[in-house]
mmCIF file with all atom_site columns, C-alpha atoms in Angstrom:
data_model
loop_
_atom_site.group_PDB
_atom_site.id
_atom_site.type_symbol
_atom_site.label_atom_id
_atom_site.label_alt_id
_atom_site.label_comp_id
_atom_site.label_asym_id
_atom_site.label_entity_id
_atom_site.label_seq_id
_atom_site.pdbx_PDB_ins_code
_atom_site.Cartn_x
_atom_site.Cartn_y
_atom_site.Cartn_z
_atom_site.occupancy
_atom_site.B_iso_or_equiv
_atom_site.pdbx_formal_charge
_atom_site.auth_seq_id
_atom_site.auth_comp_id
_atom_site.auth_asym_id
_atom_site.auth_atom_id
_atom_site.pdbx_PDB_model_num
ATOM 1   C CA . UNK A 1 1   ? -22.532 -53.679 112.168 1.00 62.00 ? 28  UNK A CA 1
ATOM 2   C CA . UNK A 1 2   ? -22.603 -49.946 112.965 1.00 64.00 ? 29  UNK A CA 1
ATOM 3   C CA . UNK A 1 3   ? -25.283 -48.470 115.224 1.00 66.00 ? 30  UNK A CA 1
ATOM 4   C CA . UNK A 1 4   ? -25.473 -44.677 115.289 1.00 69.00 ? 31  UNK A CA 1
ATOM 5   C CA . UNK A 1 5   ? -27.211 -43.130 118.287 1.00 68.00 ? 32  UNK A CA 1
ATOM 6   C CA . UNK A 1 6   ? -27.776 -39.485 119.149 1.00 70.00 ? 33  UNK A CA 1
ATOM 7   C CA . UNK A 1 7   ? -26.110 -39.984 122.547 1.00 71.00 ? 34  UNK A CA 1
ATOM 8   C CA . UNK A 1 8   ? -25.065 -42.676 125.033 1.00 68.00 ? 35  UNK A CA 1
ATOM 9   C CA . UNK A 1 9   ? -28.098 -42.138 127.258 1.00 68.00 ? 36  UNK A CA 1
ATOM 10  C CA . UNK A 1 10  ? -30.202 -44.294 124.938 1.00 65.00 ? 37  UNK A CA 1
ATOM 11  C CA . UNK A 1 11  ? -31.490 -47.344 126.832 1.00 66.00 ? 38  UNK A CA 1
ATOM 12  C CA . UNK A 1 12  ? -32.375 -50.390 124.767 1.00 64.00 ? 39  UNK A CA 1
ATOM 13  C CA . UNK A 1 13  ? -33.670 -52.456 127.687 1.00 64.00 ? 40  UNK A CA 1
ATOM 14  C CA . UNK A 1 14  ? -32.214 -55.759 128.921 1.00 64.00 ? 41  UNK A CA 1
ATOM 15  C CA . UNK A 1 15  ? -29.377 -56.919 126.684 1.00 61.00 ? 42  UNK A CA 1
ATOM 16  C CA . UNK A 1 16  ? -28.013 -60.006 128.485 1.00 65.00 ? 43  UNK A CA 1
ATOM 17  C CA . UNK A 1 17  ? -29.161 -62.389 125.744 1.00 62.00 ? 44  UNK A CA 1
ATOM 18  C CA . UNK A 1 18  ? -27.499 -60.252 123.072 1.00 66.00 ? 45  UNK A CA 1
ATOM 19  C CA . UNK A 1 19  ? -24.440 -59.226 125.068 1.00 70.00 ? 46  UNK A CA 1
ATOM 20  C CA . UNK A 1 20  ? -21.890 -61.321 123.123 1.00 68.00 ? 47  UNK A CA 1
ATOM 21  C CA . UNK A 1 21  ? -23.271 -60.090 119.806 1.00 66.00 ? 48  UNK A CA 1
ATOM 22  C CA . UNK A 1 22  ? -23.347 -56.484 121.027 1.00 67.00 ? 49  UNK A CA 1
ATOM 23  C CA . UNK A 1 23  ? -19.815 -56.647 122.412 1.00 70.00 ? 50  UNK A CA 1
ATOM 24  C CA . UNK A 1 24  ? -18.175 -58.392 119.446 1.00 72.00 ? 51  UNK A CA 1
ATOM 25  C CA . UNK A 1 25  ? -20.223 -57.525 116.361 1.00 75.00 ? 52  UNK A CA 1
ATOM 26  C CA . UNK A 1 26  ? -21.608 -54.042 116.928 1.00 73.00 ? 53  UNK A CA 1
ATOM 27  C CA . UNK A 1 27  ? -19.719 -50.778 116.770 1.00 75.00 ? 54  UNK A CA 1
ATOM 28  C CA . UNK A 1 28  ? -21.590 -48.068 118.652 1.00 73.00 ? 55  UNK A CA 1
ATOM 29  C CA . UNK A 1 29  ? -21.209 -44.498 117.455 1.00 79.00 ? 56  UNK A CA 1
ATOM 30  C CA . UNK A 1 30  ? -22.594 -41.691 119.589 1.00 82.00 ? 57  UNK A CA 1
ATOM 31  C CA . UNK A 1 31  ? -23.105 -38.539 117.549 1.00 83.00 ? 58  UNK A CA 1
ATOM 32  C CA . UNK A 1 32  ? -22.844 -36.504 120.715 1.00 84.00 ? 59  UNK A CA 1
ATOM 33  C CA . UNK A 1 33  ? -19.383 -37.931 121.472 1.00 84.00 ? 60  UNK A CA 1
ATOM 34  C CA . UNK A 1 34  ? -18.360 -37.712 117.835 1.00 83.00 ? 61  UNK A CA 1
ATOM 35  C CA . UNK A 1 35  ? -19.248 -34.015 117.837 1.00 82.00 ? 62  UNK A CA 1
ATOM 36  C CA . UNK A 1 36  ? -16.779 -33.403 120.668 1.00 84.00 ? 63  UNK A CA 1
ATOM 37  C CA . UNK A 1 37  ? -13.828 -34.742 118.651 1.00 85.00 ? 64  UNK A CA 1
ATOM 38  C CA . UNK A 1 38  ? -11.423 -32.072 117.350 1.00 86.00 ? 65  UNK A CA 1
ATOM 39  C CA . UNK A 1 39  ? -10.566 -31.643 113.665 1.00 87.00 ? 66  UNK A CA 1
ATOM 40  C CA . UNK A 1 40  ? -13.465 -33.674 112.291 1.00 88.00 ? 67  UNK A CA 1
ATOM 41  C CA . UNK A 1 41  ? -14.017 -34.072 108.587 1.00 90.00 ? 68  UNK A CA 1
ATOM 42  C CA . UNK A 1 42  ? -16.814 -31.732 107.379 1.00 89.00 ? 69  UNK A CA 1
ATOM 43  C CA . UNK A 1 43  ? -19.042 -34.707 106.548 1.00 90.00 ? 70  UNK A CA 1
ATOM 44  C CA . UNK A 1 44  ? -18.729 -36.012 110.111 1.00 89.00 ? 71  UNK A CA 1
ATOM 45  C CA . UNK A 1 45  ? -19.506 -32.549 111.500 1.00 88.00 ? 72  UNK A CA 1
ATOM 46  C CA . UNK A 1 46  ? -22.535 -32.521 109.214 1.00 88.00 ? 73  UNK A CA 1
ATOM 47  C CA . UNK A 1 47  ? -23.613 -35.861 110.653 1.00 87.00 ? 74  UNK A CA 1
ATOM 48  C CA . UNK A 1 48  ? -23.544 -34.347 114.150 1.00 87.00 ? 75  UNK A CA 1
ATOM 49  C CA . UNK A 1 49  ? -25.570 -31.193 113.346 1.00 85.00 ? 76  UNK A CA 1
ATOM 50  C CA . UNK A 1 50  ? -28.937 -32.674 114.392 1.00 85.00 ? 77  UNK A CA 1
ATOM 51  C CA . UNK A 1 51  ? -27.712 -33.362 117.947 1.00 85.00 ? 78  UNK A CA 1
ATOM 52  C CA . UNK A 1 52  ? -25.454 -30.376 118.534 1.00 85.00 ? 79  UNK A CA 1
ATOM 53  C CA . UNK A 1 53  ? -26.605 -27.776 121.060 1.00 85.00 ? 80  UNK A CA 1
ATOM 54  C CA . UNK A 1 54  ? -28.089 -24.686 119.414 1.00 83.00 ? 81  UNK A CA 1
ATOM 55  C CA . UNK A 1 55  ? -25.217 -22.595 120.772 1.00 84.00 ? 82  UNK A CA 1
ATOM 56  C CA . UNK A 1 56  ? -22.765 -24.616 118.627 1.00 86.00 ? 83  UNK A CA 1
ATOM 57  C CA . UNK A 1 57  ? -24.753 -24.695 115.391 1.00 82.00 ? 84  UNK A CA 1
ATOM 58  C CA . UNK A 1 58  ? -23.455 -21.438 113.940 1.00 85.00 ? 85  UNK A CA 1
ATOM 59  C CA . UNK A 1 59  ? -19.798 -22.334 114.443 1.00 87.00 ? 86  UNK A CA 1
ATOM 60  C CA . UNK A 1 60  ? -20.311 -25.923 113.267 1.00 88.00 ? 87  UNK A CA 1
ATOM 61  C CA . UNK A 1 61  ? -22.214 -24.850 110.145 1.00 87.00 ? 88  UNK A CA 1
ATOM 62  C CA . UNK A 1 62  ? -19.602 -22.258 109.283 1.00 87.00 ? 89  UNK A CA 1
ATOM 63  C CA . UNK A 1 63  ? -16.817 -24.798 109.863 1.00 88.00 ? 90  UNK A CA 1
ATOM 64  C CA . UNK A 1 64  ? -18.477 -27.246 107.456 1.00 89.00 ? 91  UNK A CA 1
ATOM 65  C CA . UNK A 1 65  ? -19.071 -24.618 104.776 1.00 86.00 ? 92  UNK A CA 1
ATOM 66  C CA . UNK A 1 66  ? -15.569 -23.132 105.075 1.00 88.00 ? 93  UNK A CA 1
ATOM 67  C CA . UNK A 1 67  ? -14.077 -26.483 104.039 1.00 90.00 ? 94  UNK A CA 1
ATOM 68  C CA . UNK A 1 68  ? -16.933 -27.826 101.883 1.00 89.00 ? 95  UNK A CA 1
ATOM 69  C CA . UNK A 1 69  ? -18.976 -24.982 100.293 1.00 85.00 ? 96  UNK A CA 1
ATOM 70  C CA . UNK A 1 70  ? -20.746 -27.584 98.153  1.00 86.00 ? 97  UNK A CA 1
ATOM 71  C CA . UNK A 1 71  ? -22.632 -28.740 101.275 1.00 86.00 ? 98  UNK A CA 1
ATOM 72  C CA . UNK A 1 72  ? -24.725 -25.510 101.485 1.00 82.00 ? 99  UNK A CA 1
ATOM 73  C CA . UNK A 1 73  ? -27.752 -27.272 100.082 1.00 80.00 ? 100 UNK A CA 1
ATOM 74  C CA . UNK A 1 74  ? -27.513 -29.888 102.842 1.00 85.00 ? 101 UNK A CA 1
ATOM 75  C CA . UNK A 1 75  ? -26.682 -27.584 105.753 1.00 84.00 ? 102 UNK A CA 1
ATOM 76  C CA . UNK A 1 76  ? -29.526 -25.112 105.097 1.00 82.00 ? 103 UNK A CA 1
ATOM 77  C CA . UNK A 1 77  ? -32.385 -27.644 105.299 1.00 83.00 ? 104 UNK A CA 1
ATOM 78  C CA . UNK A 1 78  ? -30.877 -29.055 108.492 1.00 84.00 ? 105 UNK A CA 1
ATOM 79  C CA . UNK A 1 79  ? -30.824 -25.581 110.034 1.00 84.00 ? 106 UNK A CA 1
ATOM 80  C CA . UNK A 1 80  ? -34.393 -24.961 108.873 1.00 83.00 ? 107 UNK A CA 1
ATOM 81  C CA . UNK A 1 81  ? -35.431 -28.158 110.672 1.00 84.00 ? 108 UNK A CA 1
ATOM 82  C CA . UNK A 1 82  ? -33.676 -27.049 113.856 1.00 82.00 ? 109 UNK A CA 1
ATOM 83  C CA . UNK A 1 83  ? -34.985 -23.441 113.677 1.00 82.00 ? 110 UNK A CA 1
ATOM 84  C CA . UNK A 1 84  ? -38.423 -23.507 112.018 1.00 82.00 ? 111 UNK A CA 1
ATOM 85  C CA . UNK A 1 85  ? -39.318 -20.168 113.616 1.00 84.00 ? 112 UNK A CA 1
ATOM 86  C CA . UNK A 1 86  ? -36.405 -18.285 111.999 1.00 80.00 ? 113 UNK A CA 1
ATOM 87  C CA . UNK A 1 87  ? -36.505 -16.475 108.681 1.00 77.00 ? 114 UNK A CA 1
ATOM 88  C CA . UNK A 1 88  ? -34.332 -17.286 105.696 1.00 73.00 ? 115 UNK A CA 1
ATOM 89  C CA . UNK A 1 89  ? -32.076 -14.306 106.437 1.00 73.00 ? 116 UNK A CA 1
ATOM 90  C CA . UNK A 1 90  ? -31.563 -15.338 110.070 1.00 80.00 ? 117 UNK A CA 1
ATOM 91  C CA . UNK A 1 91  ? -30.637 -18.896 109.090 1.00 79.00 ? 118 UNK A CA 1
ATOM 92  C CA . UNK A 1 92  ? -28.192 -17.615 106.490 1.00 78.00 ? 119 UNK A CA 1
ATOM 93  C CA . UNK A 1 93  ? -26.557 -15.468 109.183 1.00 79.00 ? 120 UNK A CA 1
ATOM 94  C CA . UNK A 1 94  ? -26.208 -18.557 111.407 1.00 80.00 ? 121 UNK A CA 1
ATOM 95  C CA . UNK A 1 95  ? -24.614 -20.475 108.546 1.00 80.00 ? 122 UNK A CA 1
ATOM 96  C CA . UNK A 1 96  ? -22.415 -17.516 107.604 1.00 79.00 ? 123 UNK A CA 1
ATOM 97  C CA . UNK A 1 97  ? -23.632 -17.559 104.008 1.00 73.00 ? 124 UNK A CA 1
ATOM 98  C CA . UNK A 1 98  ? -23.863 -14.269 102.091 1.00 70.00 ? 125 UNK A CA 1
ATOM 99  C CA . UNK A 1 99  ? -27.421 -13.901 100.822 1.00 62.00 ? 126 UNK A CA 1
ATOM 100 C CA . UNK A 1 100 ? -26.464 -13.254 97.194  1.00 65.00 ? 127 UNK A CA 1
ATOM 101 C CA . UNK A 1 101 ? -24.289 -16.369 97.153  1.00 62.00 ? 128 UNK A CA 1
ATOM 102 C CA . UNK A 1 102 ? -27.096 -18.787 98.044  1.00 57.00 ? 129 UNK A CA 1
ATOM 103 C CA . UNK A 1 103 ? -30.023 -17.112 96.259  1.00 59.00 ? 130 UNK A CA 1
ATOM 104 C CA . UNK A 1 104 ? -30.034 -19.603 93.380  1.00 60.00 ? 131 UNK A CA 1
ATOM 105 C CA . UNK A 1 105 ? -29.767 -22.888 95.277  1.00 61.00 ? 132 UNK A CA 1
ATOM 106 C CA . UNK A 1 106 ? -32.649 -25.323 95.238  1.00 65.00 ? 133 UNK A CA 1
ATOM 107 C CA . UNK A 1 107 ? -33.245 -25.054 98.998  1.00 62.00 ? 134 UNK A CA 1
ATOM 108 C CA . UNK A 1 108 ? -33.646 -21.274 98.821  1.00 61.00 ? 135 UNK A CA 1
ATOM 109 C CA . UNK A 1 109 ? -35.768 -21.480 95.675  1.00 68.00 ? 136 UNK A CA 1
ATOM 110 C CA . UNK A 1 110 ? -38.071 -23.889 97.541  1.00 71.00 ? 137 UNK A CA 1
ATOM 111 C CA . UNK A 1 111 ? -38.145 -21.493 100.486 1.00 62.00 ? 138 UNK A CA 1
ATOM 112 C CA . UNK A 1 112 ? -39.036 -18.570 98.269  1.00 62.00 ? 139 UNK A CA 1
ATOM 113 C CA . UNK A 1 113 ? -41.747 -20.534 96.468  1.00 70.00 ? 140 UNK A CA 1
ATOM 114 C CA . UNK A 1 114 ? -43.206 -21.634 99.791  1.00 74.00 ? 141 UNK A CA 1
ATOM 115 C CA . UNK A 1 115 ? -43.148 -18.039 101.066 1.00 65.00 ? 142 UNK A CA 1
ATOM 116 C CA . UNK A 1 116 ? -44.842 -16.764 97.915  1.00 69.00 ? 143 UNK A CA 1
ATOM 117 C CA . UNK A 1 117 ? -47.520 -19.457 98.195  1.00 77.00 ? 144 UNK A CA 1
ATOM 118 C CA . UNK A 1 118 ? -48.152 -18.599 101.854 1.00 76.00 ? 145 UNK A CA 1
ATOM 119 C CA . UNK A 1 119 ? -48.323 -14.908 100.931 1.00 69.00 ? 146 UNK A CA 1
ATOM 120 C CA . UNK A 1 120 ? -50.838 -15.573 98.169  1.00 77.00 ? 147 UNK A CA 1
ATOM 121 C CA . UNK A 1 121 ? -52.961 -17.696 100.504 1.00 80.00 ? 148 UNK A CA 1
ATOM 122 C CA . UNK A 1 122 ? -52.906 -15.043 103.229 1.00 78.00 ? 149 UNK A CA 1
ATOM 123 C CA . UNK A 1 123 ? -53.760 -12.384 100.637 1.00 76.00 ? 150 UNK A CA 1
ATOM 124 C CA . UNK A 1 124 ? -56.701 -14.426 99.375  1.00 81.00 ? 151 UNK A CA 1
ATOM 125 C CA . UNK A 1 125 ? -57.981 -14.978 102.901 1.00 81.00 ? 152 UNK A CA 1
ATOM 126 C CA . UNK A 1 126 ? -57.637 -11.281 103.774 1.00 81.00 ? 153 UNK A CA 1
ATOM 127 C CA . UNK A 1 127 ? -59.355 -10.319 100.515 1.00 79.00 ? 154 UNK A CA 1
ATOM 128 C CA . UNK A 1 128 ? -62.203 -12.722 101.185 1.00 81.00 ? 155 UNK A CA 1
ATOM 129 C CA . UNK A 1 129 ? -62.576 -11.402 104.724 1.00 80.00 ? 156 UNK A CA 1
ATOM 130 C CA . UNK A 1 130 ? -62.590 -7.791  103.508 1.00 83.00 ? 157 UNK A CA 1
ATOM 131 C CA . UNK A 1 131 ? -65.066 -8.658  100.762 1.00 81.00 ? 158 UNK A CA 1
ATOM 132 C CA . UNK A 1 132 ? -67.348 -10.378 103.260 1.00 83.00 ? 159 UNK A CA 1
ATOM 133 C CA . UNK A 1 133 ? -67.108 -7.417  105.625 1.00 81.00 ? 160 UNK A CA 1
ATOM 134 C CA . UNK A 1 134 ? -67.912 -4.957  102.811 1.00 83.00 ? 161 UNK A CA 1
ATOM 135 C CA . UNK A 1 135 ? -70.807 -7.109  101.669 1.00 82.00 ? 162 UNK A CA 1
ATOM 136 C CA . UNK A 1 136 ? -72.163 -7.317  105.207 1.00 84.00 ? 163 UNK A CA 1
ATOM 137 C CA . UNK A 1 137 ? -71.798 -3.542  105.649 1.00 80.00 ? 164 UNK A CA 1
ATOM 138 C CA . UNK A 1 138 ? -73.626 -2.884  102.367 1.00 83.00 ? 165 UNK A CA 1
ATOM 139 C CA . UNK A 1 139 ? -76.372 -5.303  103.341 1.00 84.00 ? 166 UNK A CA 1
ATOM 140 C CA . UNK A 1 140 ? -76.755 -3.617  106.735 1.00 84.00 ? 167 UNK A CA 1
ATOM 141 C CA . UNK A 1 141 ? -76.844 -0.183  105.074 1.00 83.00 ? 168 UNK A CA 1
ATOM 142 C CA . UNK A 1 142 ? -79.498 -1.373  102.603 1.00 86.00 ? 169 UNK A CA 1
ATOM 143 C CA . UNK A 1 143 ? -81.638 -2.749  105.414 1.00 87.00 ? 170 UNK A CA 1
ATOM 144 C CA . UNK A 1 144 ? -81.166 0.393   107.495 1.00 86.00 ? 171 UNK A CA 1
ATOM 145 C CA . UNK A 1 145 ? -82.154 2.513   104.475 1.00 87.00 ? 172 UNK A CA 1
ATOM 146 C CA . UNK A 1 146 ? -85.291 0.406   103.889 1.00 89.00 ? 173 UNK A CA 1
ATOM 147 C CA . UNK A 1 147 ? -86.361 0.658   107.517 1.00 88.00 ? 174 UNK A CA 1
ATOM 148 C CA . UNK A 1 148 ? -85.604 4.388   107.725 1.00 88.00 ? 175 UNK A CA 1
ATOM 149 C CA . UNK A 1 149 ? -87.507 5.076   104.481 1.00 89.00 ? 176 UNK A CA 1
ATOM 150 C CA . UNK A 1 150 ? -90.496 3.109   105.757 1.00 89.00 ? 177 UNK A CA 1
ATOM 151 C CA . UNK A 1 151 ? -90.535 5.101   109.006 1.00 88.00 ? 178 UNK A CA 1
ATOM 152 C CA . UNK A 1 152 ? -90.045 8.415   107.162 1.00 89.00 ? 179 UNK A CA 1
ATOM 153 C CA . UNK A 1 153 ? -92.943 7.629   104.798 1.00 88.00 ? 180 UNK A CA 1
ATOM 154 C CA . UNK A 1 154 ? -95.159 7.076   107.845 1.00 87.00 ? 181 UNK A CA 1
ATOM 155 C CA . UNK A 1 155 ? -93.887 10.153  109.696 1.00 86.00 ? 182 UNK A CA 1
ATOM 156 C CA . UNK A 1 156 ? -93.527 12.672  106.827 1.00 86.00 ? 183 UNK A CA 1
ATOM 157 C CA . UNK A 1 157 ? -95.741 11.261  104.111 1.00 88.00 ? 184 UNK A CA 1
ATOM 158 C CA . UNK A 1 158 ? -94.638 9.965   100.700 1.00 90.00 ? 185 UNK A CA 1
ATOM 159 C CA . UNK A 1 159 ? -91.084 10.988  99.794  1.00 90.00 ? 186 UNK A CA 1
ATOM 160 C CA . UNK A 1 160 ? -89.921 12.173  96.388  1.00 91.00 ? 187 UNK A CA 1
ATOM 161 C CA . UNK A 1 161 ? -87.686 9.953   94.275  1.00 91.00 ? 188 UNK A CA 1
ATOM 162 C CA . UNK A 1 162 ? -84.778 12.379  94.747  1.00 90.00 ? 189 UNK A CA 1
ATOM 163 C CA . UNK A 1 163 ? -85.173 12.304  98.551  1.00 91.00 ? 190 UNK A CA 1
ATOM 164 C CA . UNK A 1 164 ? -85.391 8.484   98.538  1.00 91.00 ? 191 UNK A CA 1
ATOM 165 C CA . UNK A 1 165 ? -82.212 8.234   96.410  1.00 91.00 ? 192 UNK A CA 1
ATOM 166 C CA . UNK A 1 166 ? -80.414 10.698  98.687  1.00 91.00 ? 193 UNK A CA 1
ATOM 167 C CA . UNK A 1 167 ? -81.329 8.653   101.785 1.00 90.00 ? 194 UNK A CA 1
ATOM 168 C CA . UNK A 1 168 ? -80.320 5.344   100.150 1.00 90.00 ? 195 UNK A CA 1
ATOM 169 C CA . UNK A 1 169 ? -76.882 6.833   99.403  1.00 90.00 ? 196 UNK A CA 1
ATOM 170 C CA . UNK A 1 170 ? -76.208 7.674   103.061 1.00 89.00 ? 197 UNK A CA 1
ATOM 171 C CA . UNK A 1 171 ? -73.593 5.605   104.913 1.00 88.00 ? 198 UNK A CA 1
ATOM 172 C CA . UNK A 1 172 ? -74.802 3.332   107.707 1.00 85.00 ? 199 UNK A CA 1
ATOM 173 C CA . UNK A 1 173 ? -73.779 5.728   110.515 1.00 89.00 ? 200 UNK A CA 1
ATOM 174 C CA . UNK A 1 174 ? -75.817 8.569   108.990 1.00 90.00 ? 201 UNK A CA 1
ATOM 175 C CA . UNK A 1 175 ? -78.789 6.278   108.398 1.00 87.00 ? 202 UNK A CA 1
ATOM 176 C CA . UNK A 1 176 ? -78.719 5.323   112.070 1.00 88.00 ? 203 UNK A CA 1
ATOM 177 C CA . UNK A 1 177 ? -78.495 8.999   113.041 1.00 90.00 ? 204 UNK A CA 1
ATOM 178 C CA . UNK A 1 178 ? -81.436 9.816   110.734 1.00 90.00 ? 205 UNK A CA 1
ATOM 179 C CA . UNK A 1 179 ? -83.456 6.964   112.238 1.00 88.00 ? 206 UNK A CA 1
ATOM 180 C CA . UNK A 1 180 ? -82.924 8.497   115.696 1.00 88.00 ? 207 UNK A CA 1
ATOM 181 C CA . UNK A 1 181 ? -83.677 12.041  114.509 1.00 90.00 ? 208 UNK A CA 1
ATOM 182 C CA . UNK A 1 182 ? -86.865 11.140  112.622 1.00 88.00 ? 209 UNK A CA 1
ATOM 183 C CA . UNK A 1 183 ? -88.610 10.368  115.904 1.00 86.00 ? 210 UNK A CA 1
ATOM 184 C CA . UNK A 1 184 ? -88.637 14.132  116.532 1.00 88.00 ? 211 UNK A CA 1
ATOM 185 C CA . UNK A 1 185 ? -89.707 15.154  113.000 1.00 88.00 ? 212 UNK A CA 1
ATOM 186 C CA . UNK A 1 186 ? -93.036 16.979  112.743 1.00 86.00 ? 213 UNK A CA 1
ATOM 187 C CA . UNK A 1 187 ? -93.120 17.583  108.977 1.00 85.00 ? 214 UNK A CA 1
ATOM 188 C CA . UNK A 1 188 ? -91.273 16.967  105.707 1.00 88.00 ? 215 UNK A CA 1
ATOM 189 C CA . UNK A 1 189 ? -89.480 20.273  106.346 1.00 90.00 ? 216 UNK A CA 1
ATOM 190 C CA . UNK A 1 190 ? -87.700 18.696  109.350 1.00 91.00 ? 217 UNK A CA 1
ATOM 191 C CA . UNK A 1 191 ? -86.415 15.939  107.038 1.00 91.00 ? 218 UNK A CA 1
ATOM 192 C CA . UNK A 1 192 ? -85.251 18.494  104.454 1.00 91.00 ? 219 UNK A CA 1
ATOM 193 C CA . UNK A 1 193 ? -83.442 20.456  107.195 1.00 93.00 ? 220 UNK A CA 1
ATOM 194 C CA . UNK A 1 194 ? -81.754 17.301  108.513 1.00 92.00 ? 221 UNK A CA 1
ATOM 195 C CA . UNK A 1 195 ? -80.663 16.211  105.026 1.00 92.00 ? 222 UNK A CA 1
ATOM 196 C CA . UNK A 1 196 ? -79.254 19.668  104.269 1.00 92.00 ? 223 UNK A CA 1
ATOM 197 C CA . UNK A 1 197 ? -77.296 19.666  107.529 1.00 92.00 ? 224 UNK A CA 1
ATOM 198 C CA . UNK A 1 198 ? -75.984 16.074  107.192 1.00 87.00 ? 225 UNK A CA 1
ATOM 199 C CA . UNK A 1 199 ? -75.230 15.668  103.485 1.00 76.00 ? 226 UNK A CA 1
#
């Protein structure tokens, strides 16, 4: 029986009852110790990648791929697991893989598809947020225009259709400015002067 452990510091608890079995029937393999052996087969180096220190991953990955280029599709996902915060390009630099060489592998195709999906989702969310913000701004402007028109009708008398349309077309900031200014209006001429100056 072979038991593979990440390192020898693994404690399994009391083993007195199993000691004979463990001593005679079980072969213990520490990946940490295995990784320190010189001239390992690329498959054994690959087996040790999950427990290697990050400082050794670049050299180990490049050593594997120098002797077994067919293992690219196995090495890349392992590096992605170890470095989830890194981009595709950064991981390919760690592995020593030229970008154009790996572009068509399944792992990279999955990466690209995932990135496109995330991009679409972010784009949708940003679009929805912008649409909501525009809708809110238009609603605020409509309400501001209604309130300003109501106050102007009381202050200056009934407004013409052209004047009403001109006021409804004003942006929110100008409507707010008009609402402040109309408190000082004495006649429809004051409104006409303000509109001429602010249009």
